Tab-separated table of C-alpha atoms in Angstrom:
chain	number	residue	atom	x	y	z
W	194	MET	CA	-21.302	-50.646	-28.152
W	195	LYS	CA	-18.197	-48.886	-29.441
W	196	LYS	CA	-18.796	-45.775	-31.516
W	197	HIS	CA	-15.242	-44.507	-32.119
W	198	VAL	CA	-11.926	-46.306	-32.147
W	199	TRP	CA	-9.671	-43.498	-30.945
W	200	THR	CA	-8.677	-43.164	-27.300
W	201	GLU	CA	-5.852	-41.852	-25.144
W	202	GLY	CA	-4.369	-43.528	-22.123
W	203	ASN	CA	-4.735	-40.469	-19.881
W	204	MET	CA	-8.139	-39.363	-21.160
W	205	LYS	CA	-10.706	-39.146	-18.365
W	206	LYS	CA	-13.912	-41.130	-18.800
W	207	LEU	CA	-17.323	-39.620	-18.104
W	208	ALA	CA	-20.526	-41.664	-17.930
W	209	VAL	CA	-23.714	-39.865	-18.976
W	210	ILE	CA	-27.118	-41.300	-18.053
W	211	GLY	CA	-29.585	-40.676	-20.867
W	212	ALA	CA	-29.188	-40.154	-24.616
W	213	SER	CA	-32.110	-37.932	-25.612
W	214	CYS	CA	-31.867	-34.402	-26.960
W	215	PHE	CA	-31.896	-33.170	-23.355
W	216	GLN	CA	-28.488	-34.818	-22.773
W	217	GLU	CA	-26.965	-33.694	-26.091
W	218	PRO	CA	-25.491	-30.436	-24.681
W	219	LEU	CA	-23.857	-32.349	-21.813
W	220	ILE	CA	-22.326	-34.996	-24.078
W	221	SER	CA	-21.088	-32.397	-26.553
W	222	LYS	CA	-19.580	-30.272	-23.767
W	223	ALA	CA	-17.770	-33.293	-22.300
W	224	LYS	CA	-16.283	-34.069	-25.706
W	225	ASP	CA	-15.226	-30.434	-26.105
W	226	MET	CA	-13.465	-30.721	-22.745
W	227	GLY	CA	-11.442	-33.667	-24.052
W	228	LEU	CA	-13.301	-36.347	-22.103
W	229	GLU	CA	-14.175	-39.822	-23.321
W	230	THR	CA	-17.984	-40.129	-23.178
W	231	HIS	CA	-19.817	-43.322	-22.183
W	232	VAL	CA	-23.575	-42.961	-22.628
W	233	PHE	CA	-26.293	-45.271	-21.234
W	234	ALA	CA	-29.927	-45.427	-22.426
W	235	TRP	CA	-32.425	-47.548	-24.320
W	236	ALA	CA	-31.480	-47.870	-27.993
W	237	ALA	CA	-33.947	-45.467	-29.617
W	238	ASP	CA	-31.814	-43.805	-32.302
W	239	ASP	CA	-31.480	-40.712	-30.105
W	240	VAL	CA	-28.840	-38.069	-30.689
W	241	GLY	CA	-26.767	-39.254	-27.720
W	242	GLU	CA	-26.262	-42.632	-29.370
W	243	LYS	CA	-24.760	-40.966	-32.415
W	244	ILE	CA	-22.406	-38.490	-30.773
W	245	ALA	CA	-21.179	-40.569	-27.813
W	246	ASP	CA	-17.726	-42.120	-27.985
W	247	TYR	CA	-19.259	-45.270	-26.518
W	248	PHE	CA	-22.960	-46.092	-26.250
W	249	TYR	CA	-24.511	-48.876	-24.164
W	250	PRO	CA	-28.161	-49.890	-24.821
W	251	ILE	CA	-29.083	-50.213	-21.134
W	252	SER	CA	-32.161	-48.527	-19.623
W	253	ILE	CA	-31.342	-45.632	-17.320
W	254	THR	CA	-33.289	-47.442	-14.568
W	255	GLU	CA	-31.029	-50.544	-14.673
W	256	LYS	CA	-28.770	-49.283	-11.897
W	257	THR	CA	-26.871	-52.498	-11.191
W	258	LEU	CA	-26.168	-53.240	-14.867
W	259	ILE	CA	-24.892	-49.710	-15.385
W	260	LEU	CA	-22.776	-49.956	-12.222
W	261	ASP	CA	-21.184	-53.198	-13.441
W	262	LYS	CA	-20.325	-51.653	-16.804
W	263	CYS	CA	-18.995	-48.466	-15.204
W	264	ARG	CA	-16.717	-50.527	-12.969
W	265	GLU	CA	-15.493	-52.384	-16.031
W	266	ILE	CA	-14.869	-49.111	-17.868
W	267	GLU	CA	-13.282	-47.528	-14.772
W	268	ILE	CA	-15.083	-44.225	-15.222
W	269	ASP	CA	-13.817	-41.059	-13.532
W	270	GLY	CA	-17.232	-39.441	-13.102
W	271	ILE	CA	-20.937	-39.773	-13.842
W	272	CYS	CA	-23.689	-37.200	-14.375
W	273	THR	CA	-26.917	-36.241	-16.148
W	274	ILE	CA	-28.946	-33.087	-16.784
W	275	ALA	CA	-32.660	-32.277	-16.999
W	276	SER	CA	-33.761	-35.758	-15.869
W	277	ASP	CA	-35.008	-36.557	-12.373
W	278	LEU	CA	-35.136	-40.300	-12.994
W	279	ALA	CA	-31.532	-40.429	-14.191
W	280	THR	CA	-30.236	-38.736	-11.026
W	281	ILE	CA	-31.131	-41.849	-9.019
W	282	THR	CA	-28.830	-43.993	-11.151
W	283	VAL	CA	-26.115	-41.315	-11.062
W	284	SER	CA	-26.126	-41.312	-7.248
W	285	TYR	CA	-26.272	-45.108	-7.083
W	286	VAL	CA	-23.203	-45.567	-9.291
W	287	ALA	CA	-21.282	-42.688	-7.717
W	288	GLU	CA	-21.871	-43.908	-4.166
W	289	HIS	CA	-20.899	-47.506	-4.964
W	290	MET	CA	-17.765	-46.459	-6.854
W	291	GLY	CA	-16.648	-43.759	-4.439
W	292	LEU	CA	-17.086	-41.034	-7.053
W	293	ALA	CA	-18.296	-37.463	-6.586
W	294	GLY	CA	-22.060	-37.269	-6.245
W	295	ASN	CA	-25.011	-36.793	-3.947
W	296	THR	CA	-26.063	-39.712	-1.770
W	297	ILE	CA	-28.640	-42.253	-2.879
W	298	GLU	CA	-30.924	-40.988	-0.103
W	299	THR	CA	-30.691	-37.432	-1.441
W	300	SER	CA	-31.545	-38.519	-4.979
W	301	LEU	CA	-34.568	-40.493	-3.761
W	302	VAL	CA	-35.866	-37.599	-1.654
W	303	SER	CA	-35.332	-35.019	-4.391
W	304	THR	CA	-37.171	-37.117	-7.013
W	305	ASN	CA	-40.233	-37.854	-4.879
W	306	LYS	CA	-42.346	-34.762	-4.260
W	307	HIS	CA	-43.979	-36.244	-1.166
W	308	GLU	CA	-40.673	-37.167	0.499
W	309	MET	CA	-39.353	-33.745	-0.456
W	310	ARG	CA	-42.297	-31.997	1.188
W	311	LYS	CA	-41.831	-34.115	4.335
W	312	ARG	CA	-38.187	-33.023	4.495
W	313	PHE	CA	-39.163	-29.380	3.965
W	314	LYS	CA	-41.755	-29.550	6.724
W	315	MET	CA	-39.304	-31.189	9.110
W	316	ASN	CA	-36.780	-28.396	8.525
W	317	ASN	CA	-39.242	-25.480	8.427
W	318	ASP	CA	-38.697	-24.699	4.754
W	319	PRO	CA	-41.668	-22.754	3.313
W	320	SER	CA	-43.705	-25.003	1.018
W	321	PRO	CA	-47.403	-25.636	0.290
W	322	GLU	CA	-49.359	-28.028	2.499
W	323	SER	CA	-49.798	-31.348	0.676
W	324	ARG	CA	-50.806	-35.014	0.925
W	325	MET	CA	-49.815	-38.110	-1.071
W	326	VAL	CA	-52.678	-40.398	-2.116
W	327	ALA	CA	-53.491	-43.183	-4.551
W	328	SER	CA	-57.195	-42.300	-4.724
W	329	ALA	CA	-59.572	-39.542	-3.701
W	330	SER	CA	-60.995	-41.786	-0.975
W	331	GLU	CA	-57.717	-41.505	0.960
W	332	LEU	CA	-58.041	-37.735	1.251
W	333	ASN	CA	-59.929	-36.022	4.053
W	334	ILE	CA	-61.666	-33.211	2.183
W	335	ASP	CA	-61.352	-30.931	5.212
W	336	GLU	CA	-57.578	-31.283	5.458
W	337	LEU	CA	-56.678	-28.962	2.569
W	338	LYS	CA	-58.043	-25.677	1.252
W	339	TYR	CA	-59.275	-25.330	-2.327
W	340	PRO	CA	-58.141	-24.680	-4.996
W	341	LEU	CA	-55.773	-27.662	-5.146
W	342	ILE	CA	-52.977	-28.729	-7.476
W	343	ILE	CA	-52.869	-32.421	-8.388
W	344	LYS	CA	-49.627	-33.834	-9.813
W	345	PRO	CA	-47.782	-37.171	-10.107
W	346	VAL	CA	-45.505	-37.646	-7.119
W	347	ASP	CA	-42.505	-38.617	-9.261
W	348	ARG	CA	-42.646	-36.850	-12.641
W	349	SER	CA	-41.416	-33.589	-14.138
W	350	GLY	CA	-41.949	-31.677	-17.374
W	351	SER	CA	-45.475	-30.469	-16.476
W	352	ARG	CA	-46.840	-33.990	-16.912
W	353	GLY	CA	-50.208	-34.798	-15.359
W	354	ILE	CA	-50.776	-31.490	-13.538
W	355	PHE	CA	-54.317	-30.328	-12.792
W	356	LYS	CA	-55.868	-27.438	-10.870
W	357	VAL	CA	-59.012	-28.427	-8.955
W	358	GLN	CA	-61.507	-25.799	-7.791
W	359	LYS	CA	-64.034	-28.042	-6.030
W	360	VAL	CA	-64.387	-31.521	-4.570
W	361	GLU	CA	-66.427	-32.799	-7.526
W	362	GLU	CA	-63.366	-32.424	-9.782
W	363	LEU	CA	-60.988	-34.198	-7.430
W	364	ASN	CA	-61.446	-37.871	-8.365
W	365	MET	CA	-60.974	-37.403	-12.121
W	366	ALA	CA	-57.889	-35.214	-11.621
W	367	ILE	CA	-56.278	-37.746	-9.282
W	368	GLU	CA	-56.920	-40.640	-11.652
W	369	LYS	CA	-55.497	-38.744	-14.641
W	370	ALA	CA	-52.415	-37.617	-12.710
W	371	LYS	CA	-51.895	-41.142	-11.400
W	372	GLU	CA	-51.652	-42.434	-14.982
W	373	GLN	CA	-48.469	-40.369	-15.368
W	374	SER	CA	-46.872	-41.608	-12.124
W	375	PHE	CA	-44.346	-44.431	-12.011
W	376	GLN	CA	-45.538	-45.261	-8.480
W	377	ASN	CA	-49.271	-44.706	-9.175
W	378	LYS	CA	-49.279	-42.019	-6.487
W	379	VAL	CA	-50.167	-38.341	-6.680
W	380	LEU	CA	-49.452	-35.265	-4.611
W	381	VAL	CA	-52.450	-33.158	-3.657
W	382	GLU	CA	-51.281	-29.708	-2.600
W	383	GLU	CA	-52.831	-26.379	-1.731
W	384	TYR	CA	-52.583	-23.865	-4.545
W	385	VAL	CA	-50.453	-20.849	-3.628
W	386	GLU	CA	-50.642	-17.498	-5.363
W	387	GLY	CA	-47.631	-15.695	-6.754
W	388	LYS	CA	-45.274	-15.221	-9.671
W	389	GLU	CA	-43.210	-18.254	-10.665
W	390	TYR	CA	-39.426	-18.390	-10.662
W	391	SER	CA	-36.626	-20.913	-10.859
W	392	VAL	CA	-33.240	-20.653	-9.164
W	393	GLU	CA	-30.034	-22.319	-10.366
W	394	TYR	CA	-27.165	-23.279	-8.064
W	395	ILE	CA	-23.936	-25.225	-8.362
W	396	SER	CA	-22.722	-26.926	-5.175
W	397	PHE	CA	-19.360	-28.415	-4.263
W	398	LYS	CA	-18.459	-30.108	-0.992
W	399	GLY	CA	-21.579	-28.656	0.621
W	400	ARG	CA	-20.923	-25.067	-0.477
W	401	HIS	CA	-23.757	-23.605	-2.558
W	402	ILE	CA	-22.961	-21.028	-5.244
W	403	PHE	CA	-25.802	-19.002	-6.743
W	404	LEU	CA	-25.876	-18.735	-10.519
W	405	ALA	CA	-29.200	-17.266	-11.642
W	406	MET	CA	-32.834	-16.555	-10.850
W	407	THR	CA	-35.176	-16.969	-13.806
W	408	GLU	CA	-38.652	-15.540	-14.340
W	409	LYS	CA	-41.045	-18.237	-15.504
W	410	TYR	CA	-44.153	-17.922	-17.693
W	411	THR	CA	-46.732	-20.701	-18.070
W	412	SER	CA	-49.942	-21.553	-19.887
W	413	GLY	CA	-51.792	-21.318	-16.545
W	414	ALA	CA	-54.496	-23.711	-15.415
W	415	PRO	CA	-55.018	-26.542	-15.835
W	416	SER	CA	-51.568	-27.822	-16.907
W	417	PHE	CA	-49.183	-24.912	-16.198
W	418	ILE	CA	-46.857	-25.770	-19.100
W	419	GLU	CA	-43.957	-23.360	-19.502
W	420	THR	CA	-44.436	-20.882	-22.362
W	421	GLY	CA	-41.119	-19.108	-21.820
W	422	HIS	CA	-38.422	-17.847	-19.462
W	423	ILE	CA	-36.478	-14.613	-18.959
W	424	GLU	CA	-33.157	-14.528	-17.088
W	425	PRO	CA	-32.215	-12.834	-14.853
W	426	SER	CA	-35.489	-12.121	-13.075
W	427	GLU	CA	-36.641	-8.655	-12.036
W	428	ALA	CA	-36.183	-9.488	-8.344
W	429	ASP	CA	-34.625	-6.592	-6.435
W	430	THR	CA	-31.575	-6.911	-4.189
W	431	ASN	CA	-33.554	-7.490	-0.988
W	432	LEU	CA	-35.824	-10.139	-2.495
W	433	LEU	CA	-32.888	-11.911	-4.146
W	434	LYS	CA	-31.076	-12.006	-0.801
W	435	GLN	CA	-34.108	-13.631	0.823
W	436	VAL	CA	-34.494	-16.119	-2.041
W	437	LYS	CA	-30.864	-17.197	-1.672
W	438	LYS	CA	-31.315	-17.704	2.066
W	439	VAL	CA	-34.459	-19.815	1.585
W	440	VAL	CA	-33.078	-21.937	-1.256
W	441	GLU	CA	-29.712	-22.623	0.367
W	442	HIS	CA	-31.417	-23.738	3.583
W	443	ALA	CA	-33.659	-26.067	1.551
W	444	LEU	CA	-30.679	-27.500	-0.342
W	445	ASN	CA	-29.191	-28.436	3.025
W	446	SER	CA	-32.530	-29.934	4.090
W	447	LEU	CA	-32.458	-32.246	1.062
W	448	GLY	CA	-28.788	-33.108	1.581
W	449	ILE	CA	-27.665	-31.735	-1.781
W	450	THR	CA	-23.906	-31.195	-1.516
W	451	ILE	CA	-22.557	-31.361	-5.062
W	452	GLY	CA	-23.554	-30.563	-8.619
W	453	ALA	CA	-26.418	-28.593	-10.105
W	454	SER	CA	-29.771	-27.871	-8.491
W	455	HIS	CA	-32.962	-26.364	-9.871
W	456	ALA	CA	-35.416	-24.819	-7.415
W	457	GLU	CA	-38.929	-23.792	-8.435
W	458	LEU	CA	-40.568	-21.066	-6.353
W	459	LYS	CA	-43.676	-18.945	-6.097
W	460	ILE	CA	-43.470	-15.453	-4.588
W	461	ASP	CA	-46.621	-13.484	-3.791
W	462	ASP	CA	-47.154	-9.709	-3.780
W	463	GLN	CA	-46.153	-9.513	-0.104
W	464	GLY	CA	-42.811	-11.208	-0.802
W	465	ASN	CA	-43.762	-14.543	0.770
W	466	ILE	CA	-41.728	-17.372	-0.757
W	467	ASN	CA	-43.030	-20.900	-1.272
W	468	ILE	CA	-40.790	-23.693	-2.537
W	469	ILE	CA	-42.711	-25.793	-5.043
W	470	GLU	CA	-39.902	-28.309	-5.570
W	471	ILE	CA	-36.138	-28.670	-5.950
W	472	GLY	CA	-34.351	-31.048	-8.311
W	473	ALA	CA	-30.778	-32.189	-7.704
W	474	ARG	CA	-30.008	-31.492	-11.354
W	475	MET	CA	-29.709	-28.727	-13.901
W	476	GLY	CA	-32.990	-27.168	-14.977
W	477	GLY	CA	-34.407	-28.106	-18.355
W	478	ASP	CA	-36.092	-25.833	-20.912
W	479	PHE	CA	-32.610	-24.584	-21.951
W	480	ILE	CA	-32.299	-22.729	-18.631
W	481	GLY	CA	-29.061	-24.407	-17.555
W	482	SER	CA	-27.573	-25.193	-20.931
W	483	HIS	CA	-28.235	-21.819	-22.606
W	484	LEU	CA	-29.830	-19.069	-20.489
W	485	VAL	CA	-27.350	-19.276	-17.588
W	486	PRO	CA	-24.216	-18.924	-19.764
W	487	LEU	CA	-25.828	-16.248	-21.937
W	488	SER	CA	-26.923	-14.093	-18.980
W	489	THR	CA	-24.107	-14.738	-16.483
W	490	GLY	CA	-21.085	-15.754	-18.547
W	491	ASN	CA	-20.803	-19.000	-16.573
W	492	ASP	CA	-20.615	-22.277	-18.487
W	493	PHE	CA	-23.065	-24.304	-16.378
W	494	LEU	CA	-22.399	-27.537	-18.283
W	495	ASN	CA	-18.682	-27.210	-17.590
W	496	LEU	CA	-19.416	-26.673	-13.897
W	497	VAL	CA	-21.602	-29.793	-13.760
W	498	ILE	CA	-18.908	-31.923	-15.394
W	499	LYS	CA	-16.181	-30.535	-13.127
W	500	CYS	CA	-18.241	-31.480	-10.073
W	501	ALA	CA	-18.858	-34.991	-11.451
W	502	LEU	CA	-15.106	-35.438	-11.781
W	503	GLY	CA	-14.580	-34.228	-8.208
W	504	GLU	CA	-12.878	-31.036	-9.400
W	505	GLN	CA	-13.515	-27.555	-7.991
W	506	PRO	CA	-15.921	-25.656	-10.282
W	507	ILE	CA	-14.770	-22.122	-11.058
W	508	VAL	CA	-17.635	-19.619	-11.028
W	509	ARG	CA	-16.801	-16.220	-12.493
W	510	ASN	CA	-18.123	-12.911	-11.225
W	511	GLN	CA	-21.543	-12.349	-12.748
W	512	ASN	CA	-21.060	-8.877	-14.184
W	513	THR	CA	-22.770	-9.339	-17.535
W	514	THR	CA	-25.768	-7.126	-18.281
W	515	LYS	CA	-27.244	-9.398	-20.935
W	516	ILE	CA	-30.824	-10.656	-20.745
W	517	ALA	CA	-31.470	-14.179	-22.074
W	518	ALA	CA	-34.889	-15.551	-22.967
W	519	VAL	CA	-36.601	-18.541	-24.521
W	520	LYS	CA	-40.073	-18.713	-26.042
W	521	PHE	CA	-41.859	-22.016	-26.706
W	522	ALA	CA	-44.338	-22.647	-29.513
W	523	PHE	CA	-47.720	-24.246	-28.765
W	524	ASN	CA	-49.483	-23.683	-32.079
W	525	ASP	CA	-49.201	-22.216	-35.580
W	526	THR	CA	-49.604	-18.681	-34.254
W	527	ASP	CA	-46.622	-19.098	-31.936
W	528	CYS	CA	-44.569	-20.554	-34.786
W	529	ASN	CA	-45.445	-17.622	-37.019
W	530	ASP	CA	-44.573	-15.158	-34.248
W	531	ILE	CA	-41.179	-16.817	-33.799
W	532	GLU	CA	-40.497	-16.666	-37.543
W	533	LYS	CA	-41.374	-12.954	-37.591
W	534	PHE	CA	-39.126	-12.333	-34.587
W	535	ILE	CA	-36.194	-14.094	-36.258
W	536	ASP	CA	-36.685	-12.056	-39.433
W	537	GLN	CA	-36.605	-8.817	-37.439
W	538	TYR	CA	-34.042	-9.740	-34.773
W	539	ALA	CA	-31.748	-12.239	-36.472
W	540	GLU	CA	-28.674	-10.815	-34.738
W	541	LYS	CA	-30.225	-11.499	-31.317
W	542	THR	CA	-31.352	-15.042	-32.099
W	543	VAL	CA	-29.098	-17.756	-30.648
W	544	LYS	CA	-30.944	-20.951	-31.533
W	545	HIS	CA	-34.389	-21.973	-32.741
W	546	GLU	CA	-36.398	-24.927	-33.969
W	547	ILE	CA	-40.086	-25.091	-34.867
W	548	THR	CA	-42.327	-27.771	-36.349
W	549	LYS	CA	-45.826	-26.688	-37.364
W	550	GLY	CA	-48.926	-28.867	-37.386
W	551	ARG	CA	-48.119	-31.114	-34.423
W	552	ASP	CA	-50.629	-32.558	-31.980
W	553	THR	CA	-52.118	-30.540	-29.126
W	554	VAL	CA	-49.539	-29.692	-26.458
W	555	THR	CA	-50.132	-31.734	-23.294
W	556	ASP	CA	-46.769	-31.283	-21.522
W	557	SER	CA	-43.367	-29.706	-22.105
W	558	SER	CA	-42.167	-32.559	-24.329
W	559	SER	CA	-44.961	-32.018	-26.887
W	560	ARG	CA	-44.397	-28.309	-27.570
W	561	TRP	CA	-43.910	-27.327	-31.209
W	562	GLY	CA	-40.530	-25.674	-30.893
W	563	TYR	CA	-38.605	-22.796	-29.356
W	564	CYS	CA	-36.525	-19.692	-29.932
W	565	ILE	CA	-33.611	-18.652	-27.702
W	566	ALA	CA	-32.309	-15.091	-27.909
W	567	VAL	CA	-30.078	-12.677	-25.990
W	568	PHE	CA	-30.809	-8.993	-25.454
W	569	ASP	CA	-29.467	-5.786	-23.971
W	570	SER	CA	-32.715	-4.994	-22.159
W	571	ARG	CA	-35.668	-6.717	-20.537
W	572	GLU	CA	-38.061	-4.784	-22.744
W	573	GLU	CA	-36.540	-6.438	-25.817
W	574	ALA	CA	-36.837	-9.869	-24.194
W	575	LYS	CA	-40.534	-9.268	-23.578
W	576	ILE	CA	-41.020	-8.750	-27.301
W	577	LEU	CA	-39.913	-12.352	-27.917
W	578	LEU	CA	-42.359	-13.693	-25.344
W	579	GLY	CA	-45.181	-11.531	-26.659
W	580	LEU	CA	-45.444	-9.620	-23.387
W	581	LYS	CA	-45.555	-6.196	-25.083
């Protein structure tokens, strides 16, 4: 479906998988870079349909149909952000067209938590002990130590996550998590203590370049939905060095060689690191699109697009002292707190959107809104998140 009539003979063509609000920053950045954008997704009146140069109403899971169209278009690159499912199609098209991208095998491993854990275990990457099951009857209750985390094996966005304290709670948690899984499978893993972090990298030709480590705040049990993030984290030099070593080794274990990656970690009081999961994509929750550039000065979206086109991404020295943060709204109180913050700190507010009176928050997609701001100190950032 053609959206605009203008074109240039030497304009490079970028395919974007997905058209929701999560892809809007990527599409807009590509257009700002002078690229012709070709966007694929179900027709749902999403923002990507409206701003794309060309939109094609094809599901992001229809890999062969998208490949055929991309061959017809003669695209120069293909990418996505903040979507695990879309990375499979990106790799499929890239591999079949000889374009820059991770292998199909890498995308399948990095979007299936069980396969990921198997790869981690094989390569001695620190990660919680886990099992994949379709029902509680498949699990030997003596194999794992309680408490347990139950989650769909192939979903993101805090969907279908439960913390189980005893065996009597196991069956219901597995059945509820399974409802959120595309494969009707769940991962049962041992719960590990520690503060939560995410780590952003950009990779090119197998070389991994660190961008940022973000401190993560959640609603806690049972669903662990993100309430906010502060970037950079408070990790000291020694801990950050160890985190980089662990994450880069794990990226190699998964076979990630190009583009963005988003690692989620837990670090306990003794400094022990556990990898919860790694996505071969930019992190969502505005981490990649907003917090990274605000806190490091690096345009992460630009880096992702450069990699998709097979061009060397240029990462600048990270000498900024800015602190970036995002707070998410779960209820009217949060919305009111955000409004008060904006009134008092308008000059620090970068972007915000809130909608009061929505349904109860069940995952990251049902939150009531957000506020992104940039600060000169961590103490100021904590004010936004209500931490002081």
